[in-house]
Tab-separated table of C-alpha atoms and ligand atoms in Angstrom:
chain	number	residue	atom	x	y	z
O	7	MET	CA	-14.605	18.219	16.091
O	8	LYS	CA	-16.535	15.160	15.765
O	9	ILE	CA	-15.369	13.096	13.033
O	10	THR	CA	-17.161	9.745	11.733
O	11	MET	CA	-14.888	7.179	9.741
O	12	ILE	CA	-16.782	5.022	7.464
O	13	GLY	CA	-14.931	1.827	6.885
O	14	THR	CA	-12.261	0.246	9.387
O	15	GLY	CA	-9.448	-1.024	6.753
O	16	TYR	CA	-6.078	0.329	6.657
O	17	VAL	CA	-6.785	3.966	6.060
O	18	GLY	CA	-9.951	4.151	7.947
O	19	LEU	CA	-8.659	2.559	11.323
O	20	VAL	CA	-5.409	4.369	10.891
O	21	SER	CA	-6.936	7.929	10.328
O	22	GLY	CA	-9.491	7.164	12.713
O	23	ALA	CA	-6.964	6.439	15.551
O	24	CYS	CA	-4.610	9.185	14.806
O	25	PHE	CA	-7.520	11.625	14.435
O	26	ALA	CA	-8.513	10.624	18.103
O	27	ASP	CA	-5.111	10.936	19.330
O	28	PHE	CA	-5.095	14.438	18.036
O	29	GLY	CA	-7.949	15.130	20.531
O	30	HIS	CA	-11.025	14.832	18.126
O	31	ASP	CA	-13.875	12.885	18.918
O	32	VAL	CA	-13.939	9.783	16.568
O	33	VAL	CA	-16.643	7.200	15.698
O	34	CYS	CA	-15.493	4.482	13.346
O	35	VAL	CA	-18.272	2.691	11.613
O	36	ASP	CA	-17.788	-0.900	9.718
O	37	LYS	CA	-20.597	-3.093	8.614
O	38	ASP	CA	-18.698	-6.354	9.803
O	39	THR	CA	-19.668	-6.998	12.959
O	40	ALA	CA	-16.854	-9.376	13.758
O	41	LYS	CA	-14.235	-7.038	12.762
O	42	ILE	CA	-15.687	-4.235	15.257
O	43	SER	CA	-16.079	-6.652	17.966
O	44	ALA	CA	-12.653	-7.942	17.498
O	45	ILE	CA	-11.015	-3.964	17.159
O	46	GLU	CA	-12.972	-3.355	20.478
O	47	ALA	CA	-11.263	-6.448	22.143
O	48	GLY	CA	-8.064	-5.028	21.013
O	49	ARG	CA	-7.467	-7.453	18.024
O	50	MET	CA	-6.451	-5.198	14.961
O	51	PRO	CA	-7.686	-6.740	11.630
O	52	ILE	CA	-4.135	-5.770	9.965
O	53	TYR	CA	-0.628	-6.008	11.109
O	54	GLU	CA	0.671	-2.462	11.670
O	55	PRO	CA	3.288	-1.575	14.257
O	56	GLY	CA	2.001	0.575	16.852
O	57	LEU	CA	-1.786	0.451	15.804
O	58	ASP	CA	-3.123	-1.633	18.710
O	59	GLN	CA	-1.454	0.775	21.273
O	60	LEU	CA	-2.874	3.740	19.583
O	61	VAL	CA	-6.574	2.416	19.171
O	62	GLY	CA	-6.531	0.801	22.681
O	63	SER	CA	-5.144	4.379	24.547
O	64	ASN	CA	-7.415	6.534	22.613
O	65	ALA	CA	-10.543	4.078	23.173
O	66	ALA	CA	-9.522	3.877	26.862
O	67	ALA	CA	-9.596	7.894	26.982
O	68	GLY	CA	-13.161	7.619	25.369
O	69	ARG	CA	-12.291	9.601	22.204
O	70	LEU	CA	-12.320	6.547	19.722
O	71	THR	CA	-15.563	4.669	19.403
O	72	PHE	CA	-16.771	1.596	17.288
O	73	THR	CA	-20.321	0.997	15.957
O	74	THR	CA	-21.781	-1.270	13.278
O	75	ASP	CA	-24.773	1.489	12.914
O	76	LEU	CA	-23.966	4.090	10.480
O	77	ALA	CA	-27.120	6.055	11.150
O	78	GLU	CA	-26.090	6.156	14.903
O	79	GLY	CA	-22.201	7.151	13.838
O	80	VAL	CA	-22.909	9.955	11.336
O	81	LYS	CA	-25.560	12.056	14.214
O	82	GLY	CA	-23.950	15.206	14.682
O	83	ALA	CA	-20.586	14.730	12.867
O	84	ASP	CA	-19.070	17.924	11.873
O	85	ALA	CA	-17.217	15.553	9.185
O	86	ILE	CA	-17.861	12.169	7.919
O	87	PHE	CA	-14.918	10.394	5.992
O	88	ILE	CA	-15.373	7.773	3.580
O	89	ALA	CA	-12.707	5.133	3.758
O	90	VAL	CA	-13.844	2.225	2.138
O	91	GLY	CA	-12.236	-0.034	-0.278
O	92	THR	CA	-11.915	0.791	-3.922
O	93	PRO	CA	-10.708	-2.503	-5.354
O	94	SER	CA	-9.962	-2.833	-9.167
O	95	ARG	CA	-13.073	-3.805	-10.920
O	96	ARG	CA	-13.137	-7.529	-12.451
O	97	GLY	CA	-12.641	-7.395	-16.140
O	98	ASP	CA	-11.674	-3.912	-16.612
O	99	GLY	CA	-9.128	-2.598	-14.105
O	100	HIS	CA	-11.355	0.643	-13.517
O	101	ALA	CA	-11.823	1.222	-9.704
O	102	ASP	CA	-14.919	-0.157	-8.360
O	103	LEU	CA	-16.756	2.526	-6.676
O	104	SER	CA	-19.714	0.784	-5.460
O	105	TYR	CA	-18.925	1.090	-1.830
O	106	VAL	CA	-18.253	4.551	-1.978
O	107	TYR	CA	-21.507	5.293	-3.411
O	108	ALA	CA	-23.367	2.805	-1.163
O	109	ALA	CA	-21.661	4.440	1.596
O	110	ALA	CA	-22.421	8.282	0.365
O	111	LYS	CA	-25.977	7.384	-0.131
O	112	GLU	CA	-26.399	6.007	3.615
O	113	ILE	CA	-24.715	8.860	5.399
O	114	VAL	CA	-26.747	11.294	3.225
O	115	GLU	CA	-29.984	9.651	4.494
O	116	ALA	CA	-29.021	9.387	8.033
O	117	LEU	CA	-27.667	13.173	8.247
O	118	ASP	CA	-29.574	15.066	10.856
O	119	GLY	CA	-28.019	18.335	9.926
O	120	PRO	CA	-25.613	20.262	7.571
O	121	ALA	CA	-22.362	18.005	6.899
O	122	VAL	CA	-19.020	17.743	5.360
O	123	ILE	CA	-18.611	14.643	3.525
O	124	VAL	CA	-14.909	13.675	2.855
O	125	THR	CA	-13.694	10.880	0.628
O	126	LYS	CA	-10.410	9.578	1.879
O	127	SER	CA	-10.678	6.552	-0.231
O	128	THR	CA	-8.586	6.627	-3.665
O	129	VAL	CA	-11.275	7.542	-6.243
O	130	PRO	CA	-10.845	8.448	-9.883
O	131	VAL	CA	-11.611	12.127	-10.816
O	132	GLY	CA	-15.299	13.150	-11.044
O	133	THR	CA	-16.152	10.867	-8.065
O	134	GLY	CA	-16.678	13.957	-5.647
O	135	ASP	CA	-19.155	15.322	-8.143
O	136	GLU	CA	-20.945	12.237	-8.388
O	137	VAL	CA	-21.384	11.915	-4.683
O	138	GLU	CA	-22.526	15.629	-4.634
O	139	ARG	CA	-25.226	14.648	-7.090
O	140	ILE	CA	-26.290	11.682	-4.862
O	141	ALA	CA	-26.339	14.323	-1.703
O	142	ARG	CA	-28.494	16.847	-3.740
O	143	GLU	CA	-30.829	14.412	-5.145
O	144	LEU	CA	-31.584	12.542	-1.717
O	145	ARG	CA	-31.392	15.821	0.666
O	146	PRO	CA	-31.857	19.022	-0.906
O	147	ASP	CA	-32.981	20.511	2.162
O	148	LEU	CA	-29.504	20.232	3.609
O	149	ASP	CA	-26.110	21.815	3.014
O	150	ILE	CA	-23.720	19.048	2.178
O	151	GLN	CA	-20.357	19.855	1.024
O	152	ILE	CA	-17.858	17.218	-0.647
O	153	VAL	CA	-14.545	17.241	0.073
O	154	SER	CA	-11.537	15.106	-1.489
O	155	ASN	CA	-8.783	14.445	1.202
O	156	PRO	CA	-6.725	11.632	-0.443
O	157	GLU	CA	-4.216	9.667	2.073
O	158	PHE	CA	-0.829	9.038	1.192
O	159	LEU	CA	0.338	6.746	4.095
O	160	ARG	CA	2.561	3.793	3.576
O	161	GLU	CA	1.769	0.297	5.042
O	162	GLY	CA	3.937	-0.854	7.864
O	163	ALA	CA	4.492	3.213	8.650
O	164	ALA	CA	1.388	4.518	8.443
O	165	ILE	CA	0.743	6.156	11.515
O	166	GLY	CA	4.081	8.208	11.243
O	167	ASP	CA	3.056	9.159	7.614
O	168	PHE	CA	-0.305	10.169	8.976
O	169	LYS	CA	1.183	12.527	11.728
O	170	ARG	CA	3.895	13.532	9.795
O	171	PRO	CA	2.785	13.974	6.401
O	172	ASP	CA	4.822	15.779	3.635
O	173	ARG	CA	1.517	17.533	2.619
O	174	VAL	CA	-2.207	17.104	3.272
O	175	VAL	CA	-4.027	17.677	0.231
O	176	VAL	CA	-7.846	18.977	0.209
O	177	GLY	CA	-9.945	19.581	-2.687
O	178	THR	CA	-13.059	21.356	-2.470
O	179	THR	CA	-15.252	23.393	-4.502
O	180	GLY	CA	-14.570	26.594	-2.744
O	181	SER	CA	-17.070	26.166	0.361
O	182	GLU	CA	-15.936	28.082	2.965
O	183	ARG	CA	-17.411	26.020	5.586
O	184	ALA	CA	-15.752	23.043	4.068
O	185	ILE	CA	-12.524	24.952	4.130
O	186	ALA	CA	-13.121	25.866	7.757
O	187	VAL	CA	-13.735	22.596	8.985
O	188	MET	CA	-10.896	20.737	7.276
O	189	SER	CA	-8.490	23.489	8.395
O	190	GLN	CA	-9.668	22.804	12.300
O	191	ILE	CA	-9.164	18.955	11.817
O	192	TYR	CA	-5.759	19.144	10.308
O	193	ARG	CA	-4.672	22.100	12.798
O	194	PRO	CA	-2.723	19.589	15.164
O	195	LEU	CA	-0.332	19.118	12.108
O	196	ASN	CA	0.666	22.873	12.089
O	197	LEU	CA	3.112	21.704	14.914
O	198	ASN	CA	4.715	19.289	12.505
O	199	GLN	CA	4.403	22.096	9.940
O	200	ALA	CA	3.053	20.024	7.382
O	201	PRO	CA	1.670	21.965	4.446
O	202	LEU	CA	-2.280	21.971	4.134
O	203	MET	CA	-2.833	22.276	0.621
O	204	PHE	CA	-6.382	23.585	-0.877
O	205	THR	CA	-7.138	22.703	-4.268
O	206	GLY	CA	-10.231	22.219	-6.379
O	207	ARG	CA	-12.006	18.796	-5.977
O	208	ARG	CA	-11.003	17.039	-9.083
O	209	THR	CA	-7.394	18.375	-8.794
O	210	ALA	CA	-7.343	16.845	-5.357
O	211	GLU	CA	-8.363	13.200	-6.773
O	212	LEU	CA	-5.919	13.319	-9.593
O	213	ILE	CA	-3.118	14.311	-7.237
O	214	LYS	CA	-3.289	10.712	-5.299
O	215	TYR	CA	-3.287	9.005	-8.546
O	216	ALA	CA	-0.482	11.049	-10.153
O	217	ALA	CA	1.714	10.498	-7.029
O	218	ASN	CA	1.510	6.817	-6.929
O	219	ALA	CA	1.865	6.180	-10.764
O	220	PHE	CA	5.382	8.730	-10.411
O	221	LEU	CA	6.605	6.500	-7.424
O	222	ALA	CA	5.614	3.346	-9.454
O	223	THR	CA	7.489	4.797	-12.440
O	224	LYS	CA	10.618	5.568	-10.599
O	225	ILE	CA	10.522	1.926	-9.374
O	226	THR	CA	9.713	0.399	-12.698
O	227	PHE	CA	12.699	2.850	-14.296
O	228	ILE	CA	15.252	1.602	-11.994
O	229	ASN	CA	14.388	-1.944	-12.229
O	230	GLU	CA	14.632	-1.926	-16.009
O	231	MET	CA	18.110	-0.126	-15.141
O	232	ALA	CA	18.767	-3.180	-13.343
O	233	ASP	CA	18.031	-5.301	-16.315
O	234	LEU	CA	20.401	-3.428	-18.310
O	235	CYS	CA	23.075	-3.506	-15.510
O	236	GLU	CA	22.908	-7.392	-15.635
O	237	ALA	CA	23.423	-7.404	-19.558
O	238	VAL	CA	26.342	-4.866	-19.433
O	239	GLY	CA	28.132	-5.843	-16.184
O	240	ALA	CA	27.441	-2.640	-13.951
O	241	GLU	CA	25.816	-2.276	-10.597
O	242	VAL	CA	22.334	-0.863	-10.234
O	243	GLN	CA	22.795	0.216	-6.519
O	244	ASP	CA	25.843	2.516	-7.675
O	245	VAL	CA	23.918	3.916	-10.462
O	246	SER	CA	20.806	4.443	-8.173
O	247	ARG	CA	23.020	6.375	-5.696
O	248	GLY	CA	24.722	8.235	-8.937
O	249	ILE	CA	21.185	9.491	-10.089
O	250	GLY	CA	19.674	9.727	-6.653
O	251	LEU	CA	22.393	12.313	-5.122
O	252	ASP	CA	20.950	14.757	-8.117
O	253	ASN	CA	18.469	16.729	-5.953
O	254	ARG	CA	16.192	16.905	-8.912
O	255	ILE	CA	15.769	13.315	-9.087
O	256	GLY	CA	16.092	12.140	-5.164
O	257	SER	CA	17.255	8.932	-3.690
O	258	LYS	CA	13.999	7.471	-2.880
O	259	PHE	CA	12.164	4.856	-4.529
O	260	LEU	CA	15.013	3.823	-6.568
O	261	HIS	CA	15.928	0.503	-5.007
O	262	ALA	CA	15.731	-2.303	-7.621
O	263	GLY	CA	13.694	-5.453	-6.848
O	264	PRO	CA	10.963	-7.979	-7.791
O	265	GLY	CA	8.503	-4.922	-9.090
O	266	TYR	CA	6.197	-3.188	-7.088
O	267	GLY	CA	3.062	-4.954	-5.473
O	268	GLY	CA	0.680	-3.940	-2.605
O	269	SER	CA	-2.828	-2.443	-2.114
O	270	CYS	CA	-2.298	0.691	-4.115
O	271	PHE	CA	0.437	0.840	-6.851
O	272	PRO	CA	-0.811	-2.031	-8.911
O	273	LYS	CA	-4.831	-0.807	-8.513
O	274	ASP	CA	-3.963	2.977	-9.005
O	275	THR	CA	-1.436	2.804	-11.771
O	276	LEU	CA	-4.281	0.426	-13.959
O	277	ALA	CA	-7.079	2.917	-12.688
O	278	LEU	CA	-5.259	6.096	-13.771
O	279	VAL	CA	-4.547	4.160	-17.248
O	280	LYS	CA	-8.364	3.686	-17.633
O	281	THR	CA	-9.278	6.962	-16.741
O	282	GLY	CA	-6.665	8.329	-19.430
O	283	GLN	CA	-8.409	6.204	-21.910
O	284	ASP	CA	-11.764	7.303	-21.273
O	285	TYR	CA	-10.803	10.870	-21.551
O	286	ASP	CA	-8.958	10.287	-24.689
O	287	THR	CA	-5.481	11.330	-23.072
O	288	PRO	CA	-3.555	8.285	-22.891
O	289	ILE	CA	-0.829	8.199	-20.061
O	290	ARG	CA	1.580	5.808	-22.262
O	291	ILE	CA	4.208	6.006	-19.656
O	292	VAL	CA	1.989	4.499	-17.015
O	293	GLU	CA	0.707	1.842	-19.369
O	294	THR	CA	4.139	0.722	-20.112
O	295	VAL	CA	4.876	0.729	-16.678
O	296	VAL	CA	2.113	-1.628	-15.469
O	297	GLN	CA	2.900	-3.883	-18.245
O	298	VAL	CA	6.729	-4.009	-17.332
O	299	ASN	CA	5.972	-4.385	-13.679
O	300	ASP	CA	3.751	-7.396	-14.362
O	301	LEU	CA	6.134	-9.222	-16.410
O	302	ARG	CA	8.837	-8.514	-14.157
O	303	LYS	CA	7.170	-10.343	-11.319
O	304	ARG	CA	7.038	-13.525	-13.389
O	305	ALA	CA	10.709	-12.609	-14.596
O	306	MET	CA	11.915	-12.884	-11.080
O	307	GLY	CA	10.792	-16.990	-11.102
O	308	ARG	CA	12.789	-17.535	-14.274
O	309	LYS	CA	15.626	-15.853	-12.510
O	310	ILE	CA	15.639	-18.291	-9.719
O	311	VAL	CA	15.329	-21.075	-12.089
O	312	LYS	CA	18.559	-19.799	-14.063
O	313	ALA	CA	19.892	-19.435	-10.802
O	314	LEU	CA	19.387	-23.205	-9.987
O	315	GLY	CA	21.211	-24.294	-13.096
O	316	GLY	CA	18.267	-24.061	-15.645
O	317	ASP	CA	16.219	-26.968	-14.205
O	318	ALA	CA	13.868	-26.680	-11.429
O	319	ARG	CA	12.406	-29.959	-11.305
O	320	GLY	CA	12.559	-31.926	-8.081
O	321	LYS	CA	14.339	-29.095	-6.786
O	322	THR	CA	13.244	-27.063	-3.416
O	323	VAL	CA	13.257	-23.406	-3.239
O	324	ALA	CA	13.229	-21.634	-0.059
O	325	LEU	CA	11.653	-18.281	-0.059
O	326	LEU	CA	12.266	-15.716	2.527
O	327	GLY	CA	9.582	-13.265	2.869
O	328	LEU	CA	6.147	-13.365	1.321
O	329	THR	CA	4.361	-10.040	1.911
O	330	PHE	CA	4.701	-7.227	-0.456
O	331	LYS	CA	7.079	-5.422	1.607
O	332	PRO	CA	8.063	-5.616	5.407
O	333	ASN	CA	6.022	-4.724	8.395
O	334	THR	CA	2.921	-5.766	6.856
O	335	ASP	CA	0.805	-9.076	6.438
O	336	ASP	CA	-0.451	-7.477	3.173
O	337	MET	CA	-0.230	-10.091	0.347
O	338	ARG	CA	-2.442	-8.062	-2.358
O	339	ASP	CA	-0.306	-8.339	-5.422
O	340	ALA	CA	2.836	-9.589	-3.526
O	341	PRO	CA	5.578	-10.326	-5.881
O	342	SER	CA	6.011	-13.762	-4.324
O	343	LEU	CA	2.639	-15.035	-5.667
O	344	ALA	CA	4.156	-14.566	-9.430
O	345	ILE	CA	7.237	-16.218	-8.103
O	346	VAL	CA	5.696	-19.283	-6.531
O	347	GLN	CA	3.595	-19.814	-9.388
O	348	ALA	CA	6.611	-19.651	-12.001
O	349	LEU	CA	8.583	-21.928	-9.805
O	350	GLU	CA	5.728	-24.442	-9.258
O	351	ASP	CA	5.294	-24.326	-13.158
O	352	ALA	CA	8.889	-25.291	-13.516
O	353	GLY	CA	8.656	-28.304	-11.612
O	354	ALA	CA	10.197	-27.040	-8.134
O	355	ARG	CA	8.921	-27.534	-4.559
O	356	VAL	CA	8.683	-24.188	-2.680
O	357	VAL	CA	9.096	-23.813	1.209
O	358	ALA	CA	8.705	-20.210	2.614
O	359	TYR	CA	8.930	-18.298	5.751
O	360	ASP	CA	7.656	-15.007	6.668
O	361	PRO	CA	7.267	-13.186	10.122
O	362	GLU	CA	3.688	-11.857	9.519
O	363	GLY	CA	2.335	-12.926	6.322
O	364	MET	CA	1.900	-16.870	6.339
O	365	HIS	CA	-1.633	-16.892	7.718
O	366	ILE	CA	-2.820	-14.651	4.977
O	367	ALA	CA	-0.502	-16.177	2.126
O	368	ALA	CA	-1.301	-20.091	3.100
O	369	PRO	CA	-4.379	-20.173	1.402
O	370	MET	CA	-3.112	-18.393	-1.743
O	371	VAL	CA	-0.447	-20.458	-2.196
O	372	PRO	CA	-1.567	-23.936	-1.196
O	373	GLY	CA	1.303	-25.773	-2.737
O	374	VAL	CA	3.809	-23.988	-0.517
O	375	THR	CA	5.128	-25.603	2.816
O	376	MET	CA	5.460	-22.669	5.544
O	377	VAL	CA	8.021	-23.127	8.155
O	378	LYS	CA	8.920	-21.255	11.108
O	379	SER	CA	12.193	-19.684	10.595
O	380	ALA	CA	14.690	-18.782	7.867
O	381	TYR	CA	16.987	-21.569	9.130
O	382	GLU	CA	14.194	-24.247	8.825
O	383	ALA	CA	13.326	-23.069	5.431
O	384	ALA	CA	16.949	-23.341	4.017
O	385	ALA	CA	17.551	-26.686	5.352
O	386	GLY	CA	17.822	-29.042	2.331
O	387	ALA	CA	17.033	-26.334	-0.088
O	388	ASP	CA	18.594	-25.982	-3.250
O	389	ALA	CA	18.341	-22.280	-3.603
O	390	LEU	CA	17.522	-19.518	-0.923
O	391	VAL	CA	15.570	-16.655	-2.209
O	392	LEU	CA	15.503	-13.218	-0.542
O	393	VAL	CA	11.847	-11.770	-1.361
O	394	THR	CA	10.977	-9.114	1.218
O	395	GLU	CA	13.383	-7.267	2.846
O	396	TRP	CA	12.246	-7.778	6.477
O	397	ASP	CA	14.656	-6.690	9.330
O	398	ALA	CA	14.777	-9.981	10.518
O	399	PHE	CA	16.430	-11.131	7.499
O	400	ARG	CA	19.074	-8.546	7.330
O	401	ALA	CA	21.579	-10.034	9.410
O	402	LEU	CA	21.167	-13.863	8.881
O	403	ASP	CA	24.036	-16.224	9.949
O	404	LEU	CA	25.070	-16.758	6.367
O	405	PRO	CA	27.539	-19.657	7.066
O	406	ARG	CA	25.056	-21.581	8.824
O	407	LEU	CA	22.372	-21.245	6.301
O	408	ALA	CA	24.819	-22.260	3.530
O	409	ALA	CA	25.944	-25.118	5.365
O	410	SER	CA	22.551	-26.512	5.953
O	411	MET	CA	21.558	-26.280	2.561
O	412	ASN	CA	21.599	-29.038	-0.836
O	413	ALA	CA	23.221	-26.356	-2.911
O	414	PRO	CA	24.188	-23.397	-1.371
O	415	THR	CA	22.551	-20.692	-3.733
O	416	LEU	CA	21.437	-17.155	-2.627
O	417	VAL	CA	19.310	-15.287	-4.624
O	418	ASP	CA	18.886	-11.718	-3.041
O	419	LEU	CA	15.874	-9.939	-5.096
O	420	ARG	CA	16.641	-6.961	-2.560
O	421	ASN	CA	20.211	-6.492	-2.712
O	422	ILE	CA	20.515	-6.834	1.075
O	423	TYR	CA	23.795	-8.772	1.126
O	424	PRO	CA	27.022	-7.572	0.146
O	425	VAL	CA	28.674	-10.127	-2.426
O	426	ALA	CA	31.951	-10.651	-0.321
O	427	GLU	CA	29.822	-11.881	2.862
O	428	ALA	CA	27.614	-14.205	0.799
O	429	GLN	CA	30.498	-15.540	-1.267
O	430	ALA	CA	32.660	-15.819	2.061
O	431	ALA	CA	29.972	-18.034	3.519
O	432	GLY	CA	30.048	-20.354	0.592
O	433	PHE	CA	27.165	-19.022	-1.324
O	434	THR	CA	26.766	-18.655	-5.271
O	435	LEU	CA	25.101	-15.358	-5.036
O	436	SER	CA	22.604	-13.957	-7.574
O	437	ARG	CA	21.474	-10.304	-7.092
O	438	VAL	CA	19.168	-7.753	-8.932
O	439	GLY	CA	21.038	-5.459	-11.375
O	440	SER	CA	24.386	-6.799	-10.648
O	441	ALA	CA	27.298	-8.418	-12.229
O	442	ALA	CA	27.176	-10.976	-9.267
U	215	UDX	C1	2.197	3.273	-1.434
U	215	UDX	C2	2.664	4.920	-1.461
U	215	UDX	O1	3.990	4.806	-1.199
U	215	UDX	C3	1.673	5.526	-0.458
U	215	UDX	O2	1.883	6.845	-0.418
U	215	UDX	C4	0.213	5.321	-0.827
U	215	UDX	O3	-0.698	5.953	0.028
U	215	UDX	C5	-0.218	3.650	-1.003
U	215	UDX	O4	0.821	3.340	-1.898
U	215	UDX	P1	2.516	1.194	0.168
U	215	UDX	O5	1.796	0.498	-1.111
U	215	UDX	O6	2.028	0.925	1.461
U	215	UDX	O7	2.489	2.863	-0.076
U	215	UDX	O8	4.102	0.679	0.102
U	215	UDX	P2	5.257	1.539	-0.371
U	215	UDX	O9	6.310	1.433	0.576
U	215	UDX	O10	5.343	2.700	-1.322
U	215	UDX	O11	5.972	0.309	-1.558
U	215	UDX	C6	4.847	-0.359	-2.587
U	215	UDX	C7	5.811	-1.269	-3.325
U	215	UDX	O12	6.880	-0.764	-4.188
U	215	UDX	C8	6.148	-2.448	-2.450
U	215	UDX	O13	5.990	-3.617	-3.300
U	215	UDX	C9	7.830	-2.196	-2.478
U	215	UDX	O14	8.638	-3.446	-2.229
U	215	UDX	C10	8.079	-1.543	-3.730
U	215	UDX	N1	9.297	-0.506	-3.772
U	215	UDX	C11	9.401	0.712	-3.160
U	215	UDX	C12	10.586	-0.896	-4.570
U	215	UDX	O15	10.314	-2.099	-5.177
U	215	UDX	N2	11.410	0.171	-4.693
U	215	UDX	C13	11.391	1.009	-3.929
U	215	UDX	O16	12.558	1.617	-4.145
U	215	UDX	C14	10.640	1.438	-3.089
């Protein structure tokens, strides 16, 4: 199959490289000349484990090419995927679809024959209908099918998620040609027994939002349980295990922490809330999740101040991890941003170390001193805060860290370190959802 991928962000680049790895012939298109040149030179615009090798090997095999010329890129394509950004619109939280519609218009104008246009970007219910309207209006001469194929990949595990998905959702309006093209594109996944699920287009669009909102709700539920555990003297990790072993609940996405962040959950929960309000069907549970999670991030700053004895003025706080989760350099809506803000407001000086995210974080938190290791961060600090659970932070030499600090206080926002181990190292420990 000849596939064109519009947009070389997270979803576009990973999907394009994986499709090429399946043996398809893929052209990735992006307007950003510098980005395309960098990718062609082997420099990836994002940090994602394994992506540079995947892009390199498929480009070398001639199955993956890059261009800034959209019209050239779509020529002869069996399917054209739209994987451009859908940020939250400034002011009202609706998904900003201007990039999607602009891409759709350009694709349609450049088409030289019948085509299947697939939205892979996360788009609100009804976007496919609007793309179809654009296509019919501009090119009544062509048979253009519009399909929704939401992507569920996680940053840091994106290639594995793409190649071994739990399911692939394809929403169509029933066109046999669209179903045949999509089946052919995803046929290599049959080997991994991933169910290819065909639904209506609006349903597919909603599935993506419903999945993300449900996961965000699960996290927020356990985070509120964590607060309750602290108040009543219970252990959230045991509560999590105790409920997660029930197959109906499941153990995943039940890790209490500083609140969810990233490029998807905050944006998609907000967009779903707006859609519910627009259709006069408020999704109250998700409205609450959004509020609770926003408040939680700042509350983590107060938790650290409390661990400092209630007064942060003139004290130094060392943060381990800045990205919203490990194995990414993504800082979008990272809890660390709210934590830094709260600490600086309380008069603390903040130092930080992150294995991959510091180049992106530095301009976002200009008051923070970036250092080169966890040990350098801890030296002379009054509190050490584990914000992001990078593997590199899982086996630190705790006695060495404690000994180098002005006051050995550890705030473990990911509950990585066992209480006994931290205390034996000389730390006063504060965890999430724990009596410790
Ligand atoms: C998410 C979805 O998992 C993915 O299917 C979708 O396509 C995009 O959004 P991603 O944002 O990459 O992926 O990260 P994910 O691993 O899901 O984590 C999201 C946030 O939730 C992170 O801030 C993480 O720290 C937090 N989280 C996750 C928890 O606090 N507790 C958990 O148990 C799980």
